[in-house]
């Protein structure tokens, strides 16, 4: 199927505007989710060997290591079909407290020779309240095929000094629906957002979310059942220095965060992109090495204790394997799926599972 995609379907999609092609893909996945029996058959066709072990991280079980990164399903409509395509988890968003249209179009650009994308979407989404209402009508926690992560970010119109309140609004609306929740402070496409990675601002933000999470866990739901704590993760930029990463890791530990996602898109313009005059975050193969280096650094700095979701430039099973070898617990794809097709996750999951089951040589 991926060969057919690359030879037949991809050339057709690549004649379309990048965002239009994305919207068609997201609608196709949404429509697939309207047909649960078809999804179940597809899941069975892609089932991993019985000996394959689920992956456990931050208190959750994942049927395989491959997830769909935030950015694809911005409106929480497509995720019910993710397991049918071979994903072991999916992250929706980025969702903001306020609905917003994002940046002016065009705002996404492909570079096929480099298997890369530059985007400056700007967190276009329908807002936390609308997404929460939609999720309330969909499969609940504990009844989903795979874990659902919710990625939240700052609304564009919210000034930096009000950022904590903005994130808390999204948390209060969405936490009940999330298997895990991600704070996105690293997108390059919202003005000043990356300043939240500065030590003092990050400390205030993480402390506030940790307190809100503990307070929520002390409450009961509408049925009188005790709520459970939602795992909290932070998504960081690949453009941080190692001392900056050290400061981030200290804040994660101090504020009881459960994991980290490394990394978001980059503002760097290496090699081919030196003379490309497009603002926004670069993703795809140019990010492969850098994101893996950061994963390896984080794993060593934390002695492997902090679960890492590795994302950035995964276009082959070798890329995914390198991130796992560097210390990632799970991986996520997005740009790689644009170039490899809708069943790329299934292919990766199978190959990573075979890698997991491969006997190691004793010495």
Tab-separated table of C-alpha atoms in Angstrom:
chain	number	residue	atom	x	y	z
A	1	UNK	CA	0.000	0.000	0.000
A	2	UNK	CA	2.808	2.433	0.827
A	3	UNK	CA	4.449	1.655	-2.530
A	4	UNK	CA	1.133	2.431	-4.247
A	5	UNK	CA	0.889	5.639	-2.228
A	6	UNK	CA	4.396	6.788	-3.123
A	7	UNK	CA	4.058	5.935	-6.824
A	8	UNK	CA	0.431	6.851	-7.510
A	9	UNK	CA	-1.315	8.787	-4.758
A	10	UNK	CA	1.517	10.985	-3.495
A	11	UNK	CA	2.137	12.642	-6.887
A	12	UNK	CA	-1.558	13.523	-7.006
A	13	UNK	CA	-1.601	14.903	-3.464
A	14	UNK	CA	1.602	16.854	-4.087
A	15	UNK	CA	-0.053	18.736	-6.950
A	16	UNK	CA	-2.448	20.174	-4.381
A	17	UNK	CA	-1.733	22.975	-1.927
A	18	UNK	CA	-0.040	21.502	1.142
A	19	UNK	CA	-2.786	22.493	3.576
A	20	UNK	CA	-5.569	21.354	1.249
A	21	UNK	CA	-3.927	17.935	0.934
A	22	UNK	CA	-3.662	17.784	4.730
A	23	UNK	CA	-7.332	18.647	5.137
A	24	UNK	CA	-8.325	15.921	2.674
A	25	UNK	CA	-6.183	13.395	4.546
A	26	UNK	CA	-7.648	14.421	7.896
A	27	UNK	CA	-11.180	14.170	6.497
A	28	UNK	CA	-10.430	10.723	5.088
A	29	UNK	CA	-9.252	9.555	8.509
A	30	UNK	CA	-12.308	11.128	10.133
A	31	UNK	CA	-14.604	9.332	7.673
A	32	UNK	CA	-12.854	6.037	8.394
A	33	UNK	CA	-13.620	6.569	12.068
A	34	UNK	CA	-17.330	6.702	11.220
A	35	UNK	CA	-17.104	3.010	10.255
A	36	UNK	CA	-16.063	1.141	13.429
A	37	UNK	CA	-16.492	-2.359	11.917
A	38	UNK	CA	-14.103	-1.457	9.097
A	39	UNK	CA	-11.650	-0.038	11.628
A	40	UNK	CA	-11.762	-3.253	13.673
A	41	UNK	CA	-11.047	-5.378	10.567
A	42	UNK	CA	-8.123	-3.115	9.677
A	43	UNK	CA	-6.795	-3.392	13.228
A	44	UNK	CA	-6.893	-7.182	13.032
A	45	UNK	CA	-5.060	-7.119	9.706
A	46	UNK	CA	-2.289	-5.076	11.263
A	47	UNK	CA	-2.135	-6.916	14.579
A	48	UNK	CA	1.355	-7.502	15.938
A	49	UNK	CA	2.626	-10.975	16.898
A	50	UNK	CA	1.171	-12.309	20.139
A	51	UNK	CA	4.639	-12.267	21.674
A	52	UNK	CA	4.925	-8.498	21.175
A	53	UNK	CA	4.769	-6.745	24.527
A	54	UNK	CA	2.819	-3.532	25.128
A	55	UNK	CA	4.925	-0.569	26.116
A	56	UNK	CA	4.330	0.991	29.502
A	57	UNK	CA	5.019	4.664	30.120
A	58	UNK	CA	3.699	7.248	32.606
A	59	UNK	CA	1.143	4.775	33.888
A	60	UNK	CA	-0.334	3.909	30.487
A	61	UNK	CA	-0.075	0.903	28.199
A	62	UNK	CA	0.643	1.407	24.507
A	63	UNK	CA	0.069	-1.495	22.071
A	64	UNK	CA	3.071	-0.380	20.036
A	65	UNK	CA	5.718	2.320	20.075
A	66	UNK	CA	4.445	4.469	17.186
A	67	UNK	CA	2.191	7.490	17.671
A	68	UNK	CA	0.768	10.242	15.491
A	69	UNK	CA	2.186	13.594	16.550
A	70	UNK	CA	0.156	16.692	17.319
A	71	UNK	CA	-0.598	18.853	14.307
A	72	UNK	CA	-2.505	16.350	12.191
A	73	UNK	CA	-5.779	16.151	14.113
A	74	UNK	CA	-6.269	19.715	15.290
A	75	UNK	CA	-10.017	19.442	15.862
A	76	UNK	CA	-10.318	16.018	17.566
A	77	UNK	CA	-12.286	14.438	14.730
A	78	UNK	CA	-9.858	11.939	13.158
A	79	UNK	CA	-8.360	10.161	16.174
A	80	UNK	CA	-10.907	7.299	16.486
A	81	UNK	CA	-9.452	5.772	13.290
A	82	UNK	CA	-5.806	5.981	14.363
A	83	UNK	CA	-5.567	2.386	15.620
A	84	UNK	CA	-6.879	1.126	12.282
A	85	UNK	CA	-3.883	2.717	10.571
A	86	UNK	CA	-1.471	1.015	12.943
A	87	UNK	CA	-0.847	3.722	15.515
A	88	UNK	CA	-0.258	2.827	19.152
A	89	UNK	CA	-1.293	6.290	20.368
A	90	UNK	CA	-2.337	9.640	18.951
A	91	UNK	CA	-1.912	13.205	20.121
A	92	UNK	CA	-4.517	15.761	19.085
A	93	UNK	CA	-4.063	19.514	18.913
A	94	UNK	CA	-2.471	21.847	19.523
A	95	UNK	CA	-5.603	23.134	21.285
A	96	UNK	CA	-5.769	26.657	22.729
A	97	UNK	CA	-8.133	28.120	25.305
A	98	UNK	CA	-9.605	30.428	22.660
A	99	UNK	CA	-10.654	29.449	19.157
A	100	UNK	CA	-8.353	30.971	16.545
A	101	UNK	CA	-7.900	30.817	12.763
A	102	UNK	CA	-4.118	30.589	12.801
A	103	UNK	CA	-1.731	32.513	10.585
A	104	UNK	CA	-2.545	33.849	7.100
A	105	UNK	CA	-2.444	31.371	4.209
A	106	UNK	CA	-0.445	29.933	2.532
A	107	UNK	CA	1.263	28.604	5.640
A	108	UNK	CA	2.606	25.130	4.818
A	109	UNK	CA	5.186	24.193	2.184
A	110	UNK	CA	6.644	20.852	1.060
A	111	UNK	CA	10.231	20.246	-0.048
A	112	UNK	CA	10.118	16.771	-1.631
A	113	UNK	CA	13.811	16.541	-2.500
A	114	UNK	CA	14.582	16.903	1.217
A	115	UNK	CA	11.452	15.083	2.476
A	116	UNK	CA	10.709	18.124	4.604
A	117	UNK	CA	7.948	20.605	5.384
A	118	UNK	CA	7.986	24.183	6.629
A	119	UNK	CA	4.802	25.266	8.376
A	120	UNK	CA	3.614	28.366	10.183
A	121	UNK	CA	0.066	27.221	10.893
A	122	UNK	CA	-0.217	29.135	14.159
A	123	UNK	CA	-2.348	26.759	16.258
A	124	UNK	CA	-5.471	26.990	14.107
A	125	UNK	CA	-8.183	25.211	16.109
A	126	UNK	CA	-11.736	25.517	17.383
A	127	UNK	CA	-10.801	26.189	20.994
A	128	UNK	CA	-10.749	24.079	24.151
A	129	UNK	CA	-14.445	24.383	24.971
A	130	UNK	CA	-15.605	23.171	21.546
A	131	UNK	CA	-13.070	20.334	21.508
A	132	UNK	CA	-14.081	19.281	25.037
A	133	UNK	CA	-17.746	19.092	24.010
A	134	UNK	CA	-16.793	16.980	21.005
A	135	UNK	CA	-14.670	14.606	23.078
A	136	UNK	CA	-17.489	14.198	25.595
A	137	UNK	CA	-19.527	12.464	22.863
A	138	UNK	CA	-16.707	10.134	21.829
A	139	UNK	CA	-15.093	7.058	23.449
A	140	UNK	CA	-14.035	7.829	27.016
A	141	UNK	CA	-10.818	7.146	28.885
A	142	UNK	CA	-10.419	3.434	29.456
A	143	UNK	CA	-12.658	2.565	26.509
A	144	UNK	CA	-10.404	3.672	23.671
A	145	UNK	CA	-8.470	1.475	21.296
A	146	UNK	CA	-5.265	3.377	22.041
A	147	UNK	CA	-4.212	6.195	24.405
A	148	UNK	CA	-5.227	9.724	23.455
A	149	UNK	CA	-2.902	12.614	24.219
A	150	UNK	CA	-4.101	16.215	24.170
A	151	UNK	CA	-1.582	18.907	23.300
A	152	UNK	CA	-2.365	22.416	24.598
A	153	UNK	CA	-0.752	25.755	23.792
A	154	UNK	CA	-1.136	29.469	24.450
A	155	UNK	CA	-3.799	31.441	22.603
A	156	UNK	CA	-2.200	33.993	20.283
A	157	UNK	CA	-4.075	36.975	21.727
A	158	UNK	CA	-3.138	36.091	25.294
A	159	UNK	CA	-0.200	38.197	26.524
A	160	UNK	CA	2.773	36.339	27.930
A	161	UNK	CA	2.040	37.488	31.489
A	162	UNK	CA	-1.393	35.802	31.256
A	163	UNK	CA	-0.079	32.572	29.736
A	164	UNK	CA	-0.464	30.519	32.926
A	165	UNK	CA	-4.163	31.393	33.167
A	166	UNK	CA	-4.608	30.508	29.498
A	167	UNK	CA	-3.068	27.046	29.931
A	168	UNK	CA	-5.074	26.464	33.106
A	169	UNK	CA	-8.290	27.213	31.207
A	170	UNK	CA	-7.433	24.585	28.605
A	171	UNK	CA	-6.400	22.135	31.320
A	172	UNK	CA	-9.668	22.525	33.225
A	173	UNK	CA	-11.699	21.902	30.059
A	174	UNK	CA	-9.672	19.043	28.579
A	175	UNK	CA	-8.006	17.098	31.396
A	176	UNK	CA	-11.026	14.842	31.960
A	177	UNK	CA	-10.754	13.643	28.345
A	178	UNK	CA	-6.983	13.100	28.124
A	179	UNK	CA	-5.050	9.893	28.713
A	180	UNK	CA	-2.055	12.207	28.896
A	181	UNK	CA	-1.719	15.939	28.435
A	182	UNK	CA	1.125	17.877	26.778
A	183	UNK	CA	2.173	21.474	27.325
A	184	UNK	CA	3.421	22.888	24.049
A	185	UNK	CA	5.785	25.773	24.766
A	186	UNK	CA	7.975	25.191	21.733
A	187	UNK	CA	6.076	25.975	18.542
A	188	UNK	CA	7.899	28.710	16.597
A	189	UNK	CA	4.650	29.993	15.075
A	190	UNK	CA	3.008	31.791	18.026
A	191	UNK	CA	4.726	35.056	18.986
A	192	UNK	CA	6.740	34.807	22.230
A	193	UNK	CA	5.597	31.229	22.916
A	194	UNK	CA	9.151	29.886	23.132
A	195	UNK	CA	9.911	32.436	25.844
A	196	UNK	CA	7.900	30.138	28.108
A	197	UNK	CA	10.902	27.794	27.970
A	198	UNK	CA	12.892	30.399	29.931
A	199	UNK	CA	13.578	29.060	33.418
A	200	UNK	CA	11.490	31.481	35.495
A	201	UNK	CA	8.443	31.458	33.229
A	202	UNK	CA	8.620	27.698	32.810
A	203	UNK	CA	8.833	27.223	36.570
A	204	UNK	CA	5.671	29.252	37.110
A	205	UNK	CA	3.790	27.442	34.339
A	206	UNK	CA	4.753	23.915	35.371
A	207	UNK	CA	4.084	24.607	39.053
A	208	UNK	CA	0.615	25.941	38.247
A	209	UNK	CA	-0.273	22.925	36.083
A	210	UNK	CA	1.105	20.496	38.665
A	211	UNK	CA	-1.013	22.129	41.376
A	212	UNK	CA	-4.118	22.066	39.171
A	213	UNK	CA	-3.484	18.409	38.369
A	214	UNK	CA	-3.149	17.462	42.053
A	215	UNK	CA	-6.273	19.436	42.925
A	216	UNK	CA	-8.219	17.699	40.161
A	217	UNK	CA	-7.074	14.269	41.394
A	218	UNK	CA	-8.609	15.040	44.791
A	219	UNK	CA	-12.043	15.556	43.258
A	220	UNK	CA	-14.803	13.186	42.148
A	221	UNK	CA	-16.509	12.971	38.788
A	222	UNK	CA	-20.244	13.325	38.127
A	223	UNK	CA	-20.783	9.654	39.000
A	224	UNK	CA	-19.073	10.066	42.368
A	225	UNK	CA	-15.909	8.214	41.355
A	226	UNK	CA	-12.504	9.544	42.345
A	227	UNK	CA	-10.648	11.166	39.477
A	228	UNK	CA	-7.184	9.955	38.580
A	229	UNK	CA	-4.147	12.095	37.972
A	230	UNK	CA	-3.478	12.915	34.315
A	231	UNK	CA	0.123	12.331	33.184
A	232	UNK	CA	1.712	15.652	32.203
A	233	UNK	CA	4.399	16.000	29.530
A	234	UNK	CA	6.298	18.950	28.087
A	235	UNK	CA	7.188	19.382	24.401
A	236	UNK	CA	10.459	21.205	23.788
A	237	UNK	CA	12.170	22.831	20.830
A	238	UNK	CA	15.235	21.354	19.114
A	239	UNK	CA	16.851	24.790	19.199
A	240	UNK	CA	17.546	24.818	22.947
A	241	UNK	CA	21.137	24.722	24.140
A	242	UNK	CA	22.195	21.876	26.425
A	243	UNK	CA	22.344	24.179	29.486
A	244	UNK	CA	18.785	25.263	28.651
A	245	UNK	CA	17.729	21.619	28.415
A	246	UNK	CA	19.326	20.982	31.822
A	247	UNK	CA	17.238	23.809	33.283
A	248	UNK	CA	14.078	22.371	31.703
A	249	UNK	CA	14.816	18.932	33.149
A	250	UNK	CA	15.265	20.407	36.614
A	251	UNK	CA	11.853	22.060	36.354
A	252	UNK	CA	10.204	18.870	35.142
A	253	UNK	CA	11.539	16.972	38.150
A	254	UNK	CA	10.662	19.728	40.616
A	255	UNK	CA	7.099	19.896	39.344
A	256	UNK	CA	6.439	16.143	39.046
A	257	UNK	CA	6.034	16.015	35.271
A	258	UNK	CA	5.809	12.525	33.822
A	259	UNK	CA	7.691	12.833	30.556
A	260	UNK	CA	9.062	14.963	27.760
A	261	UNK	CA	8.521	15.131	23.998
A	262	UNK	CA	11.653	15.828	21.986
A	263	UNK	CA	11.329	17.632	19.701
A	264	UNK	CA	9.140	20.192	17.968
A	265	UNK	CA	10.003	21.767	14.611
A	266	UNK	CA	13.164	23.852	14.201
A	267	UNK	CA	13.889	27.445	13.215
A	268	UNK	CA	17.309	26.370	11.916
A	269	UNK	CA	17.840	26.333	8.159
A	270	UNK	CA	20.612	23.807	7.486
A	271	UNK	CA	22.152	23.091	4.090
A	272	UNK	CA	19.551	23.170	1.339
A	273	UNK	CA	17.365	25.518	3.394
A	274	UNK	CA	19.920	28.301	3.867
A	275	UNK	CA	18.381	30.324	1.045
A	276	UNK	CA	14.749	29.260	1.495
A	277	UNK	CA	12.789	32.397	2.294
A	278	UNK	CA	9.913	30.933	4.307
A	279	UNK	CA	9.323	31.545	7.991
A	280	UNK	CA	8.018	28.794	10.234
A	281	UNK	CA	9.093	25.489	11.708
A	282	UNK	CA	11.076	23.022	9.624
A	283	UNK	CA	10.231	19.327	10.025
A	284	UNK	CA	11.179	16.103	8.312
A	285	UNK	CA	14.534	14.571	7.443
A	286	UNK	CA	16.610	17.710	8.194
A	287	UNK	CA	15.562	17.271	11.839
A	288	UNK	CA	16.407	13.551	12.151
A	289	UNK	CA	19.907	13.814	13.579
A	290	UNK	CA	19.302	16.824	15.828
A	291	UNK	CA	16.234	15.388	17.545
A	292	UNK	CA	18.020	12.074	18.133
A	293	UNK	CA	20.994	13.887	19.679
A	294	UNK	CA	18.667	15.700	22.082
A	295	UNK	CA	16.904	12.470	23.017
A	296	UNK	CA	20.264	10.862	23.772
A	297	UNK	CA	21.308	13.853	25.882
A	298	UNK	CA	18.075	13.843	27.897
A	299	UNK	CA	18.271	10.093	28.480
A	300	UNK	CA	21.833	10.328	29.762
A	301	UNK	CA	21.124	13.431	31.854
A	302	UNK	CA	18.212	11.679	33.593
A	303	UNK	CA	19.831	8.221	33.719
A	304	UNK	CA	16.958	6.944	31.607
A	305	UNK	CA	14.391	7.675	34.334
A	306	UNK	CA	12.341	10.228	32.394
A	307	UNK	CA	10.105	8.755	29.665
A	308	UNK	CA	10.828	10.387	26.313
A	309	UNK	CA	8.602	10.504	23.238
A	310	UNK	CA	10.962	10.933	20.313
A	311	UNK	CA	9.733	12.870	17.312
A	312	UNK	CA	11.483	14.559	14.416
A	313	UNK	CA	12.556	13.205	11.046
A	314	UNK	CA	11.363	9.609	11.308
A	315	UNK	CA	11.132	8.403	7.707
A	316	UNK	CA	12.381	4.818	8.075
A	317	UNK	CA	12.368	2.085	10.685
A	318	UNK	CA	16.064	2.814	11.114
A	319	UNK	CA	15.274	6.398	12.116
A	320	UNK	CA	12.753	5.162	14.678
A	321	UNK	CA	15.144	2.516	15.976
A	322	UNK	CA	17.897	5.087	16.465
A	323	UNK	CA	15.586	7.186	18.613
A	324	UNK	CA	14.665	4.182	20.728
A	325	UNK	CA	18.349	3.267	21.040
A	326	UNK	CA	19.075	6.861	22.084
A	327	UNK	CA	16.629	6.515	24.966
A	328	UNK	CA	13.130	7.206	23.663
A	329	UNK	CA	10.330	5.092	25.077
A	330	UNK	CA	7.899	5.899	22.275
A	331	UNK	CA	8.148	7.672	18.926
A	332	UNK	CA	5.791	9.855	16.916
A	333	UNK	CA	5.534	10.578	13.204
A	334	UNK	CA	3.836	13.181	11.064
A	335	UNK	CA	5.967	14.519	8.199
A	336	UNK	CA	7.195	10.983	7.552
A	337	UNK	CA	3.584	9.921	6.966
A	338	UNK	CA	3.199	12.681	4.377
A	339	UNK	CA	6.037	11.124	2.383
A	340	UNK	CA	5.483	7.428	3.184
A	341	UNK	CA	1.710	7.101	3.264
A	342	UNK	CA	-1.175	6.354	5.632
A	343	UNK	CA	0.074	2.889	6.633
A	344	UNK	CA	3.584	4.020	7.503
A	345	UNK	CA	2.788	3.642	11.217
A	346	UNK	CA	1.754	0.013	10.720
A	347	UNK	CA	4.996	-0.703	8.884
A	348	UNK	CA	7.065	0.952	11.611
A	349	UNK	CA	5.178	-0.818	14.400
A	350	UNK	CA	5.796	-4.206	12.789
A	351	UNK	CA	9.480	-3.564	12.229
A	352	UNK	CA	10.010	-2.180	15.720
A	353	UNK	CA	8.115	-5.124	17.167
A	354	UNK	CA	10.326	-7.552	15.238
A	355	UNK	CA	13.309	-5.649	16.574
A	356	UNK	CA	11.946	-6.023	20.107
A	357	UNK	CA	11.485	-9.766	19.665
A	358	UNK	CA	14.844	-10.354	18.001
A	359	UNK	CA	17.059	-12.400	20.331
A	360	UNK	CA	20.110	-10.618	21.653
A	361	UNK	CA	23.487	-12.275	21.645
A	362	UNK	CA	24.852	-13.107	25.057
A	363	UNK	CA	28.482	-12.601	26.001
